[in-house]
Short mmCIF file of C-alpha atoms in Angstrom, two decimals:
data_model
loop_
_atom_site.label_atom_id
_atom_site.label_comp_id
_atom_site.label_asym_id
_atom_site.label_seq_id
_atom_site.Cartn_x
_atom_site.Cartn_y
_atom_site.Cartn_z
CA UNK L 7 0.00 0.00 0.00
CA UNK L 8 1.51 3.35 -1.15
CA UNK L 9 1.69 6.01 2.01
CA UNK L 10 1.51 9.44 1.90
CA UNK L 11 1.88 11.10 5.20
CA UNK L 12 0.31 14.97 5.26
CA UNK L 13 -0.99 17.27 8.09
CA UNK L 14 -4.55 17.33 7.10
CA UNK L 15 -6.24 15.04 4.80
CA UNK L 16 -9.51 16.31 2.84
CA UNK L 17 -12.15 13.94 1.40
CA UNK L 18 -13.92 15.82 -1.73
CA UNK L 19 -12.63 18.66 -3.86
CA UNK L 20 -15.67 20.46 -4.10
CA UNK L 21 -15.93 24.36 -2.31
CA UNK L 22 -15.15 23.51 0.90
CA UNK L 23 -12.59 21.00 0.21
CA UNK L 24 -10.64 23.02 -1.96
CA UNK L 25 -11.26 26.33 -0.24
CA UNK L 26 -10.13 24.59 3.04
CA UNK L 27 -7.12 23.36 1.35
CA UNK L 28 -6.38 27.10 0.33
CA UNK L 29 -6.48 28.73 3.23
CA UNK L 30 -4.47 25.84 5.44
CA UNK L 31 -1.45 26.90 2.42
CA UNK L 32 -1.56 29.88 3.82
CA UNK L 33 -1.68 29.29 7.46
CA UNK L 34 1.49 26.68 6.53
CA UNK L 35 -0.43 23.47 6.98
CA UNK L 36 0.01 20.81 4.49
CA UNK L 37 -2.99 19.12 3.46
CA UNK L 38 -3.71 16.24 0.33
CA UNK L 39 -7.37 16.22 -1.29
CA UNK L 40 -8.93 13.08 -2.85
CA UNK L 41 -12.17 13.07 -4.83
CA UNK L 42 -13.97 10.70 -6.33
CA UNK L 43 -15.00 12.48 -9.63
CA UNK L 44 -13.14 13.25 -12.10
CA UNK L 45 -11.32 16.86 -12.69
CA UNK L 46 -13.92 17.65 -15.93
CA UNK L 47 -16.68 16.05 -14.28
CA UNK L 48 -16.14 18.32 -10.44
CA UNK L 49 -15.58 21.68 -12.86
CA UNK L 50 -18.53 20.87 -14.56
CA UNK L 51 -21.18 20.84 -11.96
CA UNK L 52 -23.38 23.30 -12.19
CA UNK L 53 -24.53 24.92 -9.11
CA UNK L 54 -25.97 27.97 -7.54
CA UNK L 55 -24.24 30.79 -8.03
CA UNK L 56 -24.88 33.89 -5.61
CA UNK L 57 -22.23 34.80 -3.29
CA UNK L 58 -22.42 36.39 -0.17
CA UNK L 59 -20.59 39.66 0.86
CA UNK L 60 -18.65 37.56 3.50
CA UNK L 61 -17.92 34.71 0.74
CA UNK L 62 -16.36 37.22 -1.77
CA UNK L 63 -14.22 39.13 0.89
CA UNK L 64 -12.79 35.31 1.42
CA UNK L 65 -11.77 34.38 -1.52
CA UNK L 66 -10.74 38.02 -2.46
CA UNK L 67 -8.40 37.79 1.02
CA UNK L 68 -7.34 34.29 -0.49
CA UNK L 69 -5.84 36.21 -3.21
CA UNK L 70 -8.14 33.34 -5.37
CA UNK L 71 -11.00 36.56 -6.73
CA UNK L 72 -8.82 37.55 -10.02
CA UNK L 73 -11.60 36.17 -12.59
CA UNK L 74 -14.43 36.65 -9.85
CA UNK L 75 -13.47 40.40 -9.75
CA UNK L 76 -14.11 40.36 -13.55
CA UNK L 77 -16.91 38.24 -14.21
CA UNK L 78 -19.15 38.76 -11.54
CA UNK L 79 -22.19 40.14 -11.62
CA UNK L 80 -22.54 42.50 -8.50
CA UNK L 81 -26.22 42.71 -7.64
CA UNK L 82 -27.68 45.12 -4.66
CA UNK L 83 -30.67 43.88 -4.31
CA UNK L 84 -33.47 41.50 -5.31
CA UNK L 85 -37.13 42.20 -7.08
CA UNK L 86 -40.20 40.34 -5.09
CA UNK L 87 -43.21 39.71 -7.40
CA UNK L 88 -46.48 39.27 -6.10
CA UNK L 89 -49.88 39.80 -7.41
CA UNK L 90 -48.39 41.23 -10.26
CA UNK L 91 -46.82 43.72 -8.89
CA UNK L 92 -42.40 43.88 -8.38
CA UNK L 93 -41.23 45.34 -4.82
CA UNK L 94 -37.38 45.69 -4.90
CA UNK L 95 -35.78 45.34 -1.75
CA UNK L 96 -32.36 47.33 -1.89
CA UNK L 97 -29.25 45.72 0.35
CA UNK L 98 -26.79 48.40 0.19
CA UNK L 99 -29.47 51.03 2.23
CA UNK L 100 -30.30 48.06 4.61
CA UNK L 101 -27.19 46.37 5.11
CA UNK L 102 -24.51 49.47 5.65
CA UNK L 103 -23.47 48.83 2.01
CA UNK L 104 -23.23 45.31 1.50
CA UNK L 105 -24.17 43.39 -1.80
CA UNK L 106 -24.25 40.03 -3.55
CA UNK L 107 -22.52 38.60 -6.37
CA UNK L 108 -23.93 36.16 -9.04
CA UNK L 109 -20.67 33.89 -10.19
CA UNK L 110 -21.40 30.20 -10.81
CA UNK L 111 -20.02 27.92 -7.94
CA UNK L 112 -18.12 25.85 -10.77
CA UNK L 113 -16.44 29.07 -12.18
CA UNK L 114 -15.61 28.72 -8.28
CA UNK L 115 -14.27 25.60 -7.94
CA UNK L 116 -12.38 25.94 -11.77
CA UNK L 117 -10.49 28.60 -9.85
CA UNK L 118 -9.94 27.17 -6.72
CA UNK L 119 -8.35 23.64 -8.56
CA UNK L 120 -6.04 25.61 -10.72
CA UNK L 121 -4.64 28.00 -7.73
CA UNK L 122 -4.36 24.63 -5.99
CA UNK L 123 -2.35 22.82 -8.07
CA UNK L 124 -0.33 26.38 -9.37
CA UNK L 125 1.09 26.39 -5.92
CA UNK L 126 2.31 22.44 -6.08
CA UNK L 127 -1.20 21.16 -3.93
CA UNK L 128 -1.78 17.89 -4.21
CA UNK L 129 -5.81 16.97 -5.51
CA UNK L 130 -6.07 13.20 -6.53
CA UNK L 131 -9.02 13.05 -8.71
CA UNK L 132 -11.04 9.71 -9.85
CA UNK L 133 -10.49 7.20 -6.93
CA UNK L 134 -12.17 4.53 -5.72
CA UNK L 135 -13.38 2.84 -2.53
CA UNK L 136 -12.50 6.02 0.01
CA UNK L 137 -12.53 4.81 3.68
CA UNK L 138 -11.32 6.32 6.35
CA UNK L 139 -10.18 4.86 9.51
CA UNK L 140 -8.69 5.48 13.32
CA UNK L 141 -11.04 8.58 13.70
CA UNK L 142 -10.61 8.23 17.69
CA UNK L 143 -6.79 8.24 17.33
CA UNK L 144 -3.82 10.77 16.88
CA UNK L 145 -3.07 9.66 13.48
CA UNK L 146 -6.14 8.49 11.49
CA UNK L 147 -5.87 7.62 7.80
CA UNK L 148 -8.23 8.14 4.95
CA UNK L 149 -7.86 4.69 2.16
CA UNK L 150 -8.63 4.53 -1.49
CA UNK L 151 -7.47 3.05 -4.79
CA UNK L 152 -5.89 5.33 -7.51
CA UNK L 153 -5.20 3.34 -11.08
CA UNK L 154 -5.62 0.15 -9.55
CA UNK L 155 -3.41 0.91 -6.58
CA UNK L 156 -4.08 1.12 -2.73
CA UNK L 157 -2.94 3.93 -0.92
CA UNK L 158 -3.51 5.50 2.52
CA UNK L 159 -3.06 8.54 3.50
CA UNK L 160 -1.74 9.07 7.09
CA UNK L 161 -2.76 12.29 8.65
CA UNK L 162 -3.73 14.50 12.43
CA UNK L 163 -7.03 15.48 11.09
CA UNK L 164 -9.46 14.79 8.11
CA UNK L 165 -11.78 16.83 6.78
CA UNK L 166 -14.98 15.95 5.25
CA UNK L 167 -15.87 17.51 2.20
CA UNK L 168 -17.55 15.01 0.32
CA UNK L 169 -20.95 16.02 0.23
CA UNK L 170 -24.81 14.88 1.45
CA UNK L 171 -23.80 11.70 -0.79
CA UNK L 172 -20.11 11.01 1.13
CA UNK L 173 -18.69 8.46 2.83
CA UNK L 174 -17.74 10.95 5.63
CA UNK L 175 -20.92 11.06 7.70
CA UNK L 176 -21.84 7.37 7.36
CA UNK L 177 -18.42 6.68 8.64
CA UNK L 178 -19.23 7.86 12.10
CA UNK L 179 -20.79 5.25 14.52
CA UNK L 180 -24.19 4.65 14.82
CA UNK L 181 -25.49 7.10 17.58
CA UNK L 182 -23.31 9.68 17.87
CA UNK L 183 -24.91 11.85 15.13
CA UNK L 184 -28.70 13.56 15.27
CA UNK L 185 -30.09 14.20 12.18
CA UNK L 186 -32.86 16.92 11.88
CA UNK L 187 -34.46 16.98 8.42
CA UNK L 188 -37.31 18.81 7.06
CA UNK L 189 -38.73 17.56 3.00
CA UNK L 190 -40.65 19.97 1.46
CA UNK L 191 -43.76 18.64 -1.04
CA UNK L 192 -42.60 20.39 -4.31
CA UNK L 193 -39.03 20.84 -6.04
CA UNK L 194 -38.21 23.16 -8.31
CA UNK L 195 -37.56 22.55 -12.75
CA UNK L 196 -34.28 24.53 -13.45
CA UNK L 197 -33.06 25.69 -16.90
CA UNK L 198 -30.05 27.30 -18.41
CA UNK L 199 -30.78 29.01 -21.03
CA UNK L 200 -28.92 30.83 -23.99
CA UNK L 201 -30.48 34.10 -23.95
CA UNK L 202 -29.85 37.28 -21.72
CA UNK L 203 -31.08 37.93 -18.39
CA UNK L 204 -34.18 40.18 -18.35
CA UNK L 205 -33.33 41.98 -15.21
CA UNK L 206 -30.55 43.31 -13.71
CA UNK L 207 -31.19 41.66 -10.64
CA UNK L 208 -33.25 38.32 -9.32
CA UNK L 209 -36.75 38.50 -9.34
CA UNK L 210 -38.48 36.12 -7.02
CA UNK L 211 -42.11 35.58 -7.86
CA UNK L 212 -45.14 34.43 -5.89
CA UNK L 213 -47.95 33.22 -8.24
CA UNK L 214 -51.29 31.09 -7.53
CA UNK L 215 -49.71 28.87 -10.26
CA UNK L 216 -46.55 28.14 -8.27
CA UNK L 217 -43.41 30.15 -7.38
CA UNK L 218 -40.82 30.74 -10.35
CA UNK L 219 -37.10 32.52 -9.79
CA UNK L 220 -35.28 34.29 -12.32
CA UNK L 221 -31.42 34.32 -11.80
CA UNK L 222 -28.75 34.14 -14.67
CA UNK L 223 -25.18 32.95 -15.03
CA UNK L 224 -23.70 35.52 -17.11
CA UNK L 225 -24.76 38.46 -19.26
CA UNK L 226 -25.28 36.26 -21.69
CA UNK L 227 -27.16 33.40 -19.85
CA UNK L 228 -30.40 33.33 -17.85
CA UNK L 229 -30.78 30.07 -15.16
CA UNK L 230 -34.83 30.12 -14.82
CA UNK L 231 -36.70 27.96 -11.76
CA UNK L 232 -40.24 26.72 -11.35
CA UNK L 233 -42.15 25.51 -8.67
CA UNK L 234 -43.40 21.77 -9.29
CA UNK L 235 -43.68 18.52 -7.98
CA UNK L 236 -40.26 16.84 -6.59
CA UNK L 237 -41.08 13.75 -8.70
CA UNK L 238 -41.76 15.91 -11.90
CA UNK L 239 -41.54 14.24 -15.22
CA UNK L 240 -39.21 15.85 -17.59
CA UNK L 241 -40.60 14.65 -20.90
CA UNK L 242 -43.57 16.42 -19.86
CA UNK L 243 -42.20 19.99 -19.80
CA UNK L 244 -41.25 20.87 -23.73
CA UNK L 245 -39.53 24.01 -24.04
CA UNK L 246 -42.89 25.91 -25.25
CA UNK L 247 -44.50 25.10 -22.39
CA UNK L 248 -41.54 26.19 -19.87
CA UNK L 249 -41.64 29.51 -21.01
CA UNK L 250 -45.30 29.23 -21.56
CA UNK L 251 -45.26 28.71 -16.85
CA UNK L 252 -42.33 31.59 -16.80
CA UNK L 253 -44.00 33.99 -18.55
CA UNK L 254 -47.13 33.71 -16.85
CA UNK L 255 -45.66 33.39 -13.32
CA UNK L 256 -43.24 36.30 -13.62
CA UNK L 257 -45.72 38.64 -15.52
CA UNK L 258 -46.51 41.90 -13.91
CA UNK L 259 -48.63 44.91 -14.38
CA UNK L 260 -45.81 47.06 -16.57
CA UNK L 261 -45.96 45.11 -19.68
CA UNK L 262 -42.38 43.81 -18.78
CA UNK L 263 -41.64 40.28 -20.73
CA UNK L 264 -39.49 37.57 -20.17
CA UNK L 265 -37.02 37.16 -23.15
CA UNK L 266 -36.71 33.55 -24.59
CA UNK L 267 -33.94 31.16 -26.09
CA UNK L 268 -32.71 27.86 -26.42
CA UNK L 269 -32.95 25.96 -23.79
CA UNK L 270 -29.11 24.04 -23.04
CA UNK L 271 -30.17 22.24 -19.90
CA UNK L 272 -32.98 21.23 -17.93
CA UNK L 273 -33.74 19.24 -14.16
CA UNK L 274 -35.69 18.63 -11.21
CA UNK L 275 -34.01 19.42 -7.94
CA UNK L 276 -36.01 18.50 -4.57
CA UNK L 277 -36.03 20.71 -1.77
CA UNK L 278 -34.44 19.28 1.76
CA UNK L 279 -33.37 20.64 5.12
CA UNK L 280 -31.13 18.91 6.55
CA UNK L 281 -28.38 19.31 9.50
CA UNK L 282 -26.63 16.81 11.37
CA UNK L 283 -25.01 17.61 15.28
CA UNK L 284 -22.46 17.18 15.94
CA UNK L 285 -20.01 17.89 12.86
CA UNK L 286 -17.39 16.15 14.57
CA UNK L 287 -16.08 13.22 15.99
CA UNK L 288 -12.82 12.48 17.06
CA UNK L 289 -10.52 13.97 15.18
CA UNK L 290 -12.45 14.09 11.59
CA UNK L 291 -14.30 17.34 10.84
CA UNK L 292 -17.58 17.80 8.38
CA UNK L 293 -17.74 20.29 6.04
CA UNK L 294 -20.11 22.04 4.21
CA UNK L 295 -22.97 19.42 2.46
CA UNK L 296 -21.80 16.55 4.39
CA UNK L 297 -23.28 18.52 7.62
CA UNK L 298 -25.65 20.37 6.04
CA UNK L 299 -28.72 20.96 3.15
CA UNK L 300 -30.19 24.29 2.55
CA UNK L 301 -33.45 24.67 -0.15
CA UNK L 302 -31.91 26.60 -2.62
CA UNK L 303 -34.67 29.70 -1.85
CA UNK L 304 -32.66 31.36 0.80
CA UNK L 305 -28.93 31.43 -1.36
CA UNK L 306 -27.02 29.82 1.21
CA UNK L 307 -25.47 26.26 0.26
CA UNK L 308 -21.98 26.85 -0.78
CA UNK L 309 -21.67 30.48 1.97
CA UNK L 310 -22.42 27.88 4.67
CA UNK L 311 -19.50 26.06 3.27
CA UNK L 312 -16.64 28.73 3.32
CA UNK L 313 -18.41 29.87 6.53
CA UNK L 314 -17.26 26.20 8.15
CA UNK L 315 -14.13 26.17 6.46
CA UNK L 316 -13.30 29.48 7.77
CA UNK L 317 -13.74 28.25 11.67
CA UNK L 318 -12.52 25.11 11.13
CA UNK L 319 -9.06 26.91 9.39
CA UNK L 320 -8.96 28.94 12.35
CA UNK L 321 -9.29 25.84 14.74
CA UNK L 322 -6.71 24.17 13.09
CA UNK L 323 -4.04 26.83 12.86
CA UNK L 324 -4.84 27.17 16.44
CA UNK L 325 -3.48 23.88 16.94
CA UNK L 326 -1.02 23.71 14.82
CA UNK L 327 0.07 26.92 16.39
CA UNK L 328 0.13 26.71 20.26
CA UNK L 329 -1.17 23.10 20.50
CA UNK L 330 -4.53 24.54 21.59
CA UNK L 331 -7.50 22.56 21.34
CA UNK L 332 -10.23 24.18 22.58
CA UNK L 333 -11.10 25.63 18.46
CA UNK L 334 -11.57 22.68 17.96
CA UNK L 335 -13.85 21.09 20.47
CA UNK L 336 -16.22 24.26 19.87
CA UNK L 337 -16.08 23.68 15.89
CA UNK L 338 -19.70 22.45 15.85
CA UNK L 339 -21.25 24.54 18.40
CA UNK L 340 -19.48 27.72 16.48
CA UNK L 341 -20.59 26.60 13.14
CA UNK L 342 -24.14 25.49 14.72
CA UNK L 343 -24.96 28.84 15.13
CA UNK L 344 -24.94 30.72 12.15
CA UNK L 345 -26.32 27.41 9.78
CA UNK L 346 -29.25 26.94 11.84
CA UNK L 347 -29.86 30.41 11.18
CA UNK L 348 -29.34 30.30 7.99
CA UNK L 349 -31.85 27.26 8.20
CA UNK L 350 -34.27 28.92 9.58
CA UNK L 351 -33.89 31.84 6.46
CA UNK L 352 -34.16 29.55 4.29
CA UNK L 353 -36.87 27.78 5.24
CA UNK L 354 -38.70 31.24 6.16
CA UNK L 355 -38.02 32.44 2.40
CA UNK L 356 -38.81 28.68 1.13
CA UNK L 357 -42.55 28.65 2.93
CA UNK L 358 -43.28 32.42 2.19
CA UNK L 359 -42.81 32.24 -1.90
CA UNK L 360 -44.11 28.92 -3.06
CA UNK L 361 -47.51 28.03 -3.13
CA UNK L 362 -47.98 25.49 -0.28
CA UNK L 363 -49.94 22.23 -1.78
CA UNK L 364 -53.22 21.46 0.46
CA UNK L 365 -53.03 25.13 2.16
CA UNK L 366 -56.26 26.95 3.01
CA UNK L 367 -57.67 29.95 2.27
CA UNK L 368 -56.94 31.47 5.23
CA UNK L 369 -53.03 30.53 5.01
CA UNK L 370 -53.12 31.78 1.73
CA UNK L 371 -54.54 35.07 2.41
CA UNK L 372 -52.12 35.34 5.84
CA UNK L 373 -49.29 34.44 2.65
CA UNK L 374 -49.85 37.62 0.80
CA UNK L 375 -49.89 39.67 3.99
CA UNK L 376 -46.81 38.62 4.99
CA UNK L 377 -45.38 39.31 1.16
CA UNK L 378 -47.03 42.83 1.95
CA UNK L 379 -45.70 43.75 5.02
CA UNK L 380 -42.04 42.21 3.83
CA UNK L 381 -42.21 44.54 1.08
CA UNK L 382 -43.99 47.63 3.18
CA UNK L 383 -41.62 47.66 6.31
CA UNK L 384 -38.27 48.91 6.49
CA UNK L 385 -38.00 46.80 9.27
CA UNK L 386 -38.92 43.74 7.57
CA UNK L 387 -37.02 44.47 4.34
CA UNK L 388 -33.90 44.96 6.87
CA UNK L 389 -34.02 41.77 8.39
CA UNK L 390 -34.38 39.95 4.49
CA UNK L 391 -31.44 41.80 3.30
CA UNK L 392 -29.01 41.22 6.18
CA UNK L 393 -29.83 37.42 6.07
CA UNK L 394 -29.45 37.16 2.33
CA UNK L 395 -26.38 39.21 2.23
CA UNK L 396 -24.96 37.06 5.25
CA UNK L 397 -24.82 37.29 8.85
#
């Protein structure tokens, strides 16, 4: 078996693996990532793409922003669409002058890989059968297979990165872990699509047909959502008839129009929260989705992730440092805090913009108050903007 000793080994080069690996450079930790995807396959993901304030000021610190300070869209605020009518709700007067930045999480992680390996890091892409082992001891390893070979990798801590879908979690006995998860009764039908965005900014719109999103990926293409059921059947949404739903769910009372274009990609993502306590044991650490699922309403999937990385970098040069511990024996309890919040934004923004199947009048009357009043209060629109922008 082929050994490779490090400081810190990291299962899954996705955000947090590779932003972790980053900033431990920097702090003059040594760390070795191994993924099970392949290079092409992990910088083609596509993923949601809006940045918090704290997120950017990261990876601009990082020194890793070059192509984010030139292709991202910087957006100061969001449009809210309800009974035809747009309310825009303006961050930089709410927030002391924060924004938001719309810049794909791949064209994230295609940076983050190529700063990686530019300063010599080690990422080991396509492996098989990752285990890892001696969590309770000073030295555990993380195993795999690379080209047919075993290897191990011999480390003080591991980090897992590796997603909702990892081996990470499920490697931690049976008891020590709570799970609290929350599935919602619709999902939403996503498209890229080759045409330019029709606002400046995201417009989130309530509609008795269903909720629908407009975001983009570029100035040149528009990423489109509608509400519909989590099992939906794809061959039964042509291309007429998705911009048929967007058009009617977006429409307002100006005579503003959604513009159209060929759709390049289409898909049915289900909506989940999900957190798991603690996000440690022994000395292996979880990351980002491995810990944690947002529904993608609130913004907040891949900000939670460089928000864990961030205390669990500062644990860890702690450690490394002075031989203090106590960083990180408070890593979940620190993190904790600011996801469920985030939870609980996400859910709030989740429940108040779709249309809730089997809801009654009542609840959907109390619905469009609430839309009102979001819209109508300072107050209200303060406590939306500093959430979406980041705590």
């Amino acid at each position: 078996m082929k050994k490779q000793p490090t400081q810190v080994g990291v299962v899954g080069a996705g955000p947090a693996g590779l932003l972790l690996s980053h900033l431990l450079r920097r702090a003059g930790i040594e760390s070795i990532i191994v993924e099970n995807c392949t290079r092409e396959y992990v910088e083609g993901r596509i993923r949601a793409g809006v940045l918090e304030q704290g997120t950017v000021d990261t990876i601009n610190e990082a020194g890793l922003g070059s192509r984010m300070q030139v292709e991202g869209l910087i957006h100061r605020g969001i449009e809210i669409r309800f009974n035809g009518n747009g309310h825009r709700i303006d961050f930089p007067s709410l927030t002391g002058g924060k924004c938001i930045t719309v810049y794909g999480q791949h064209e994230v992680v295609k940076d983050l890989i190529k700063a990686r390996l530019d300063h010599g890091g080690e990422i080991i892409f396509d492996v098989r059968d990752v285990s890892v082992h001696g969590l309770e001891s000073e030295h555990p390893a993380i195993q795999y297979k690379s080209n047919g070979e075993e290897c191990e990798i011999s480390c003080d801590f591991i980090a897992g990165c590796d997603g909702f879908h990892g081996i990470c979690r499920p490697s931690i006995p049976k008891g020590v872990l709570t799970a609290y998860e929350r599935t919602y009764p619709f999902g939403w039908l996503g498209i890229l699509a080759e045409v330019a965005p029709s606002s400046d900014e995201l417009i989130y719109a309530h509609h008795d047909r269903g909720f629908a999103l407009l975001s983009m990926r570029s100035p040149e293409i528009s990423r489109l959502y509608l509400q519909c059921e989590p099992d939906e059947d794809l061959s039964k949404w042509p291309d007429d008839r998705i911009w048929e739903e967007l058009q009617a769910r977006l429409r307002d009372h100006s005579g503003w129009r959604l513009k159209e274009g060929p759709v390049l990609q289409k898909s049915v993502t289900g909506m989940r929260s999900f957190v798991v306590e603690p996000m440690q044991f022994g000395r292996m650490f979880l990351a980002g989705d491995s810990a944690h699922i947002v529904p993608p309403t609130g913004a907040k999937g891949m900000n939670l992730a460089v928000s864990d990385v961030k205390v669990l970098t500062a644990a860890l040069s702690a450690f490394y440092r002075d031989g203090s511990e106590e960083l990180l024996q408070s890593y979940s309890s620190t993190c904790l805090r600011r996801i469920w919040k985030a939870q609980r934004f996400s859910a709030w923004m989740t429940l108040l913009l779709h249309k809730i199947p089997g809801q009654c009048p009542f609840d959907d009357r109390r619905q469009l108050a609430e839309l009102d009043y979001v819209t109508s209060s300072k107050a209200a629109a303060t406590t939306l903007a500093e959430n979406y922008v980041g705590l």
